């Protein structure tokens, strides 16, 4: 469904040579969406010479990649920073900048998430005048947007020429005190807004439950992907799809998303009329000609 929304073709999706920006709430499937991108890239013969880099400064990647996506995905996806690098300290925005510029192309690179990067200034305990820095007084809120703004003009040409893909993942942030304009934003400043080909906002719209021993158990969620920017179709679209995190499922249920779309658009008719909101069970459908 997301492929259709992005490219108007079922075999499309993210175009090579582009910057993709994913912004989303907690538990909205941002990491799973990125892993699906990596898994597809790992078995795509056209991308057999690409490096697949999953940058994960959050230290929260516990998905069993082999079990969920297969041996080829486990073999080809390189997760950074390594455990040895993590022991040395948190990943900085400066290291992110330098590694992206130094890495050979072509690649598919995911940064999950930019919010988790710190900065050299923030790690410093001494101010410029030699005084001990007070807790909470750091420069990362200024330094991170500056470094990002420096990176993109240097990178976008290489990304396009090498037909690489760079995916930047952001957490949604409430726009406190804003009367007009969007109620949510993201960290990192406006640098990426000028260079991204896709801007996709993810949000949980409905929980999925199954009944186990007479009790409702939450096993996943329907996620809305709102495409606010698409340089290639210029269409603002919105699709929904079920996400089943491990161990309840194995990621994004594309078949379930297509069935849901067929029902919503009136091509199929749901025969079970007694379903409750949030309780997706087994239903039969009839084709409406």
mmCIF file of C-alpha atoms in Angstrom:
data_model
loop_
_atom_site.group_PDB
_atom_site.id
_atom_site.type_symbol
_atom_site.label_atom_id
_atom_site.label_comp_id
_atom_site.label_asym_id
_atom_site.label_seq_id
_atom_site.Cartn_x
_atom_site.Cartn_y
_atom_site.Cartn_z
ATOM 1 C CA UNK A 1 0.000 0.000 0.000
ATOM 2 C CA UNK A 2 2.822 2.396 0.806
ATOM 3 C CA UNK A 3 4.479 1.574 -2.520
ATOM 4 C CA UNK A 4 1.277 2.558 -4.316
ATOM 5 C CA UNK A 5 0.996 5.767 -2.350
ATOM 6 C CA UNK A 6 4.608 6.738 -3.052
ATOM 7 C CA UNK A 7 4.887 5.831 -6.722
ATOM 8 C CA UNK A 8 1.412 4.988 -8.068
ATOM 9 C CA UNK A 9 2.743 1.487 -8.871
ATOM 10 C CA UNK A 10 2.739 -1.674 -6.695
ATOM 11 C CA UNK A 11 6.400 -2.337 -7.532
ATOM 12 C CA UNK A 12 7.581 1.191 -6.808
ATOM 13 C CA UNK A 13 8.311 2.806 -3.484
ATOM 14 C CA UNK A 14 11.266 4.990 -2.603
ATOM 15 C CA UNK A 15 13.151 6.115 -5.669
ATOM 16 C CA UNK A 16 16.892 5.471 -5.729
ATOM 17 C CA UNK A 17 19.036 8.573 -5.362
ATOM 18 C CA UNK A 18 16.816 10.238 -2.764
ATOM 19 C CA UNK A 19 16.553 11.355 0.857
ATOM 20 C CA UNK A 20 13.589 9.913 2.795
ATOM 21 C CA UNK A 21 12.293 11.523 5.994
ATOM 22 C CA UNK A 22 10.159 9.428 8.365
ATOM 23 C CA UNK A 23 8.580 11.235 11.335
ATOM 24 C CA UNK A 24 6.423 9.377 13.804
ATOM 25 C CA UNK A 25 5.012 8.746 17.242
ATOM 26 C CA UNK A 26 6.308 6.111 19.632
ATOM 27 C CA UNK A 27 5.203 2.588 18.604
ATOM 28 C CA UNK A 28 4.148 3.821 15.152
ATOM 29 C CA UNK A 29 6.430 1.351 13.365
ATOM 30 C CA UNK A 30 9.240 3.686 12.277
ATOM 31 C CA UNK A 31 12.013 1.155 12.888
ATOM 32 C CA UNK A 32 10.001 -1.707 11.389
ATOM 33 C CA UNK A 33 9.369 0.342 8.258
ATOM 34 C CA UNK A 34 13.107 1.015 7.973
ATOM 35 C CA UNK A 35 13.950 -2.662 8.514
ATOM 36 C CA UNK A 36 11.495 -3.633 5.777
ATOM 37 C CA UNK A 37 13.367 -1.266 3.450
ATOM 38 C CA UNK A 38 16.656 -2.934 4.392
ATOM 39 C CA UNK A 39 15.246 -6.456 4.041
ATOM 40 C CA UNK A 40 13.888 -5.709 0.567
ATOM 41 C CA UNK A 41 17.222 -4.174 -0.427
ATOM 42 C CA UNK A 42 19.090 -7.252 0.811
ATOM 43 C CA UNK A 43 17.315 -9.535 -1.693
ATOM 44 C CA UNK A 44 17.114 -7.079 -4.597
ATOM 45 C CA UNK A 45 19.599 -8.193 -7.265
ATOM 46 C CA UNK A 46 19.952 -4.619 -8.505
ATOM 47 C CA UNK A 47 21.304 -3.660 -5.082
ATOM 48 C CA UNK A 48 23.687 -6.592 -4.609
ATOM 49 C CA UNK A 49 26.714 -4.264 -4.522
ATOM 50 C CA UNK A 50 25.157 -1.763 -2.102
ATOM 51 C CA UNK A 51 26.242 -1.385 1.517
ATOM 52 C CA UNK A 52 23.260 -1.595 3.880
ATOM 53 C CA UNK A 53 23.997 0.540 6.949
ATOM 54 C CA UNK A 54 21.563 0.758 9.856
ATOM 55 C CA UNK A 55 22.743 3.495 12.214
ATOM 56 C CA UNK A 56 21.030 2.974 15.551
ATOM 57 C CA UNK A 57 22.249 5.370 18.272
ATOM 58 C CA UNK A 58 19.130 4.708 20.371
ATOM 59 C CA UNK A 59 20.518 1.305 21.500
ATOM 60 C CA UNK A 60 17.003 -0.104 21.286
ATOM 61 C CA UNK A 61 17.189 -2.505 18.345
ATOM 62 C CA UNK A 62 16.074 -5.873 19.697
ATOM 63 C CA UNK A 63 14.259 -7.283 16.673
ATOM 64 C CA UNK A 64 15.504 -10.774 15.680
ATOM 65 C CA UNK A 65 16.487 -9.825 12.138
ATOM 66 C CA UNK A 66 17.202 -13.368 10.930
ATOM 67 C CA UNK A 67 13.925 -14.773 12.241
ATOM 68 C CA UNK A 68 11.863 -11.876 10.921
ATOM 69 C CA UNK A 69 13.568 -11.159 7.594
ATOM 70 C CA UNK A 70 15.831 -14.097 6.755
ATOM 71 C CA UNK A 71 19.508 -15.005 6.529
ATOM 72 C CA UNK A 72 20.341 -12.595 3.715
ATOM 73 C CA UNK A 73 19.071 -9.620 5.678
ATOM 74 C CA UNK A 74 21.081 -10.679 8.717
ATOM 75 C CA UNK A 75 24.197 -11.150 6.594
ATOM 76 C CA UNK A 76 24.036 -7.897 4.676
ATOM 77 C CA UNK A 77 22.688 -5.332 7.141
ATOM 78 C CA UNK A 78 25.476 -3.720 9.147
ATOM 79 C CA UNK A 79 24.373 -2.137 12.414
ATOM 80 C CA UNK A 80 26.373 0.784 13.774
ATOM 81 C CA UNK A 81 27.721 1.816 16.173
ATOM 82 C CA UNK A 82 29.282 -1.498 17.180
ATOM 83 C CA UNK A 83 29.308 -2.651 20.798
ATOM 84 C CA UNK A 84 32.955 -1.625 21.076
ATOM 85 C CA UNK A 85 32.083 1.868 19.827
ATOM 86 C CA UNK A 86 29.151 2.111 22.237
ATOM 87 C CA UNK A 87 31.445 1.344 25.167
ATOM 88 C CA UNK A 88 33.575 4.344 24.236
ATOM 89 C CA UNK A 89 30.644 6.725 24.467
ATOM 90 C CA UNK A 90 27.451 7.935 22.765
ATOM 91 C CA UNK A 91 27.342 8.643 19.051
ATOM 92 C CA UNK A 92 27.706 12.307 18.150
ATOM 93 C CA UNK A 93 26.256 14.281 15.286
ATOM 94 C CA UNK A 94 29.837 15.071 14.230
ATOM 95 C CA UNK A 95 30.602 11.334 13.885
ATOM 96 C CA UNK A 96 27.375 10.896 11.915
ATOM 97 C CA UNK A 97 28.459 13.701 9.583
ATOM 98 C CA UNK A 98 31.978 12.342 9.064
ATOM 99 C CA UNK A 99 30.933 8.705 8.554
ATOM 100 C CA UNK A 100 28.318 9.570 5.942
ATOM 101 C CA UNK A 101 30.779 11.677 3.969
ATOM 102 C CA UNK A 102 33.568 9.113 4.219
ATOM 103 C CA UNK A 103 31.516 6.020 3.397
ATOM 104 C CA UNK A 104 31.808 4.631 -0.095
ATOM 105 C CA UNK A 105 28.717 4.701 -2.265
ATOM 106 C CA UNK A 106 26.335 3.226 -3.260
ATOM 107 C CA UNK A 107 24.502 2.524 -0.025
ATOM 108 C CA UNK A 108 21.148 2.333 1.699
ATOM 109 C CA UNK A 109 21.665 4.162 4.992
ATOM 110 C CA UNK A 110 19.155 4.567 7.819
ATOM 111 C CA UNK A 111 19.682 6.892 10.796
ATOM 112 C CA UNK A 112 17.317 5.742 13.565
ATOM 113 C CA UNK A 113 16.967 8.212 15.011
ATOM 114 C CA UNK A 114 18.497 11.649 14.628
ATOM 115 C CA UNK A 115 17.012 12.546 18.021
ATOM 116 C CA UNK A 116 19.337 10.033 19.736
ATOM 117 C CA UNK A 117 22.527 11.651 18.440
ATOM 118 C CA UNK A 118 24.339 13.888 20.884
ATOM 119 C CA UNK A 119 27.096 16.431 20.152
ATOM 120 C CA UNK A 120 30.686 17.081 21.141
ATOM 121 C CA UNK A 121 29.619 20.298 22.843
ATOM 122 C CA UNK A 122 26.979 18.498 24.872
ATOM 123 C CA UNK A 123 29.499 15.863 26.033
ATOM 124 C CA UNK A 124 31.941 18.496 27.198
ATOM 125 C CA UNK A 125 31.862 19.188 30.952
ATOM 126 C CA UNK A 126 33.793 22.454 30.708
ATOM 127 C CA UNK A 127 32.558 25.692 29.143
ATOM 128 C CA UNK A 128 34.613 27.731 26.695
ATOM 129 C CA UNK A 129 35.847 29.998 29.506
ATOM 130 C CA UNK A 130 37.051 27.034 31.591
ATOM 131 C CA UNK A 131 34.150 26.843 34.032
ATOM 132 C CA UNK A 132 32.321 23.659 34.944
ATOM 133 C CA UNK A 133 29.209 23.329 32.844
ATOM 134 C CA UNK A 134 25.919 23.245 34.713
ATOM 135 C CA UNK A 135 23.701 20.210 34.266
ATOM 136 C CA UNK A 136 21.229 20.810 31.455
ATOM 137 C CA UNK A 137 23.332 23.532 29.833
ATOM 138 C CA UNK A 138 24.449 22.097 26.504
ATOM 139 C CA UNK A 139 24.938 23.192 22.942
ATOM 140 C CA UNK A 140 23.414 20.245 21.115
ATOM 141 C CA UNK A 141 20.123 21.986 20.390
ATOM 142 C CA UNK A 142 22.061 24.473 18.312
ATOM 143 C CA UNK A 143 24.940 22.263 17.214
ATOM 144 C CA UNK A 144 22.875 19.434 15.713
ATOM 145 C CA UNK A 145 20.924 21.604 13.244
ATOM 146 C CA UNK A 146 24.149 23.376 12.255
ATOM 147 C CA UNK A 147 25.966 20.109 11.489
ATOM 148 C CA UNK A 148 22.946 18.758 9.587
ATOM 149 C CA UNK A 149 22.785 21.941 7.536
ATOM 150 C CA UNK A 150 26.456 21.498 6.653
ATOM 151 C CA UNK A 151 26.024 17.850 5.652
ATOM 152 C CA UNK A 152 23.165 17.843 3.165
ATOM 153 C CA UNK A 153 24.638 20.155 0.511
ATOM 154 C CA UNK A 154 27.718 17.911 0.493
ATOM 155 C CA UNK A 155 25.748 14.660 0.397
ATOM 156 C CA UNK A 156 22.717 15.009 -1.857
ATOM 157 C CA UNK A 157 24.761 15.096 -5.066
ATOM 158 C CA UNK A 158 26.589 11.893 -4.127
ATOM 159 C CA UNK A 159 23.339 10.218 -3.107
ATOM 160 C CA UNK A 160 21.691 11.039 -6.434
ATOM 161 C CA UNK A 161 24.712 10.232 -8.606
ATOM 162 C CA UNK A 162 25.304 6.864 -6.915
ATOM 163 C CA UNK A 163 21.580 6.016 -6.756
ATOM 164 C CA UNK A 164 21.829 5.582 -2.987
ATOM 165 C CA UNK A 165 19.068 6.055 -0.406
ATOM 166 C CA UNK A 166 19.383 7.901 2.880
ATOM 167 C CA UNK A 167 16.547 7.574 5.404
ATOM 168 C CA UNK A 168 16.398 9.978 8.356
ATOM 169 C CA UNK A 169 14.023 8.974 11.184
ATOM 170 C CA UNK A 170 12.656 11.549 13.630
ATOM 171 C CA UNK A 171 10.429 11.415 16.685
ATOM 172 C CA UNK A 172 7.419 13.712 16.707
ATOM 173 C CA UNK A 173 7.698 16.660 19.093
ATOM 174 C CA UNK A 174 4.781 18.745 20.324
ATOM 175 C CA UNK A 175 4.868 22.346 19.119
ATOM 176 C CA UNK A 176 4.317 23.925 22.527
ATOM 177 C CA UNK A 177 2.719 27.358 22.489
ATOM 178 C CA UNK A 178 1.917 27.334 18.777
ATOM 179 C CA UNK A 179 -1.450 28.892 17.942
ATOM 180 C CA UNK A 180 -1.190 28.735 14.166
ATOM 181 C CA UNK A 181 0.535 26.080 12.102
ATOM 182 C CA UNK A 182 1.226 22.392 12.788
ATOM 183 C CA UNK A 183 0.866 21.065 16.337
ATOM 184 C CA UNK A 184 3.801 18.670 15.876
ATOM 185 C CA UNK A 185 7.341 19.079 14.611
ATOM 186 C CA UNK A 186 10.695 17.243 14.765
ATOM 187 C CA UNK A 187 14.247 17.821 15.999
ATOM 188 C CA UNK A 188 17.197 18.728 13.807
ATOM 189 C CA UNK A 189 16.139 22.037 12.353
ATOM 190 C CA UNK A 190 14.981 22.779 8.833
ATOM 191 C CA UNK A 191 18.043 21.488 6.964
ATOM 192 C CA UNK A 192 16.410 18.286 5.737
ATOM 193 C CA UNK A 193 13.242 20.043 4.552
ATOM 194 C CA UNK A 194 15.026 21.397 1.477
ATOM 195 C CA UNK A 195 16.633 18.095 0.469
ATOM 196 C CA UNK A 196 14.133 15.328 1.269
ATOM 197 C CA UNK A 197 12.226 13.785 -1.613
ATOM 198 C CA UNK A 198 9.698 12.180 0.722
ATOM 199 C CA UNK A 199 8.172 13.400 3.985
ATOM 200 C CA UNK A 200 6.114 10.694 5.702
ATOM 201 C CA UNK A 201 4.363 11.092 9.053
ATOM 202 C CA UNK A 202 3.378 7.930 10.954
ATOM 203 C CA UNK A 203 0.750 7.737 13.700
ATOM 204 C CA UNK A 204 -1.143 4.960 15.464
ATOM 205 C CA UNK A 205 -4.853 5.229 14.645
ATOM 206 C CA UNK A 206 -6.257 1.993 16.062
ATOM 207 C CA UNK A 207 -5.061 -0.848 18.292
ATOM 208 C CA UNK A 208 -5.384 -4.480 17.197
ATOM 209 C CA UNK A 209 -6.566 -7.050 19.722
ATOM 210 C CA UNK A 210 -7.111 -10.789 19.759
ATOM 211 C CA UNK A 211 -8.994 -12.709 22.423
ATOM 212 C CA UNK A 212 -6.882 -15.112 24.476
ATOM 213 C CA UNK A 213 -8.474 -17.088 27.326
ATOM 214 C CA UNK A 214 -11.420 -14.759 27.332
ATOM 215 C CA UNK A 215 -9.353 -11.570 27.527
ATOM 216 C CA UNK A 216 -8.472 -9.025 24.867
ATOM 217 C CA UNK A 217 -4.728 -8.915 24.188
ATOM 218 C CA UNK A 218 -3.110 -6.122 22.214
ATOM 219 C CA UNK A 219 -0.924 -7.550 19.449
ATOM 220 C CA UNK A 220 -0.435 -4.640 17.077
ATOM 221 C CA UNK A 221 -1.809 -1.449 15.640
ATOM 222 C CA UNK A 222 -3.165 0.116 12.490
ATOM 223 C CA UNK A 223 -0.736 2.839 11.480
ATOM 224 C CA UNK A 224 -1.516 5.808 9.261
ATOM 225 C CA UNK A 225 1.195 6.971 6.868
ATOM 226 C CA UNK A 226 0.523 10.527 5.756
ATOM 227 C CA UNK A 227 2.733 11.509 2.824
ATOM 228 C CA UNK A 228 3.064 15.273 3.054
ATOM 229 C CA UNK A 229 5.795 15.623 0.448
ATOM 230 C CA UNK A 230 6.524 13.568 -2.651
ATOM 231 C CA UNK A 231 8.759 15.193 -5.247
ATOM 232 C CA UNK A 232 7.899 12.650 -7.928
ATOM 233 C CA UNK A 233 4.119 12.391 -7.923
ATOM 234 C CA UNK A 234 3.436 15.709 -6.142
ATOM 235 C CA UNK A 235 0.467 13.947 -4.535
ATOM 236 C CA UNK A 236 -0.412 14.212 -0.857
ATOM 237 C CA UNK A 237 -1.704 10.779 0.110
ATOM 238 C CA UNK A 238 -2.651 8.797 3.177
ATOM 239 C CA UNK A 239 -2.652 5.025 3.660
ATOM 240 C CA UNK A 240 -3.071 2.720 6.647
ATOM 241 C CA UNK A 241 -1.498 -0.652 7.340
ATOM 242 C CA UNK A 242 -1.355 -3.131 10.253
ATOM 243 C CA UNK A 243 1.898 -3.429 12.206
ATOM 244 C CA UNK A 244 2.584 -6.475 14.356
ATOM 245 C CA UNK A 245 5.756 -6.077 16.438
ATOM 246 C CA UNK A 246 7.723 -9.176 17.403
ATOM 247 C CA UNK A 247 6.884 -11.590 19.074
ATOM 248 C CA UNK A 248 3.207 -11.211 18.054
ATOM 249 C CA UNK A 249 3.950 -10.906 14.363
ATOM 250 C CA UNK A 250 6.634 -10.171 11.870
ATOM 251 C CA UNK A 251 6.343 -6.530 10.974
ATOM 252 C CA UNK A 252 4.056 -4.850 8.461
ATOM 253 C CA UNK A 253 1.075 -6.827 7.171
ATOM 254 C CA UNK A 254 0.851 -5.673 3.563
ATOM 255 C CA UNK A 255 -1.839 -8.217 2.642
ATOM 256 C CA UNK A 256 -3.969 -7.045 5.568
ATOM 257 C CA UNK A 257 -3.495 -3.458 4.430
ATOM 258 C CA UNK A 258 -4.685 -4.291 0.913
ATOM 259 C CA UNK A 259 -7.731 -6.163 2.221
ATOM 260 C CA UNK A 260 -8.596 -3.208 4.450
ATOM 261 C CA UNK A 261 -8.275 -0.826 1.492
ATOM 262 C CA UNK A 262 -10.512 -3.005 -0.717
ATOM 263 C CA UNK A 263 -13.214 -2.947 1.961
ATOM 264 C CA UNK A 264 -12.927 0.781 2.665
ATOM 265 C CA UNK A 265 -13.078 1.640 -1.042
ATOM 266 C CA UNK A 266 -16.133 -0.545 -1.553
ATOM 267 C CA UNK A 267 -14.570 -3.157 -3.852
ATOM 268 C CA UNK A 268 -15.079 -5.860 -1.256
ATOM 269 C CA UNK A 269 -17.918 -6.214 1.196
ATOM 270 C CA UNK A 270 -17.352 -7.446 4.726
ATOM 271 C CA UNK A 271 -19.823 -10.182 5.640
ATOM 272 C CA UNK A 272 -19.215 -10.092 9.400
ATOM 273 C CA UNK A 273 -21.003 -6.931 10.513
ATOM 274 C CA UNK A 274 -20.543 -7.507 14.244
ATOM 275 C CA UNK A 275 -16.850 -6.691 14.598
ATOM 276 C CA UNK A 276 -15.887 -4.224 17.297
ATOM 277 C CA UNK A 277 -13.486 -1.357 16.769
ATOM 278 C CA UNK A 278 -9.946 -2.424 17.462
ATOM 279 C CA UNK A 279 -10.785 -6.124 17.423
ATOM 280 C CA UNK A 280 -9.675 -7.430 14.068
ATOM 281 C CA UNK A 281 -10.657 -11.081 13.715
ATOM 282 C CA UNK A 282 -11.181 -13.429 10.784
ATOM 283 C CA UNK A 283 -13.736 -12.166 8.283
ATOM 284 C CA UNK A 284 -15.000 -13.351 4.927
ATOM 285 C CA UNK A 285 -15.515 -11.025 2.003
ATOM 286 C CA UNK A 286 -17.540 -10.989 -1.190
ATOM 287 C CA UNK A 287 -16.426 -9.297 -4.382
ATOM 288 C CA UNK A 288 -18.648 -6.376 -5.439
ATOM 289 C CA UNK A 289 -18.779 -6.052 -9.211
#
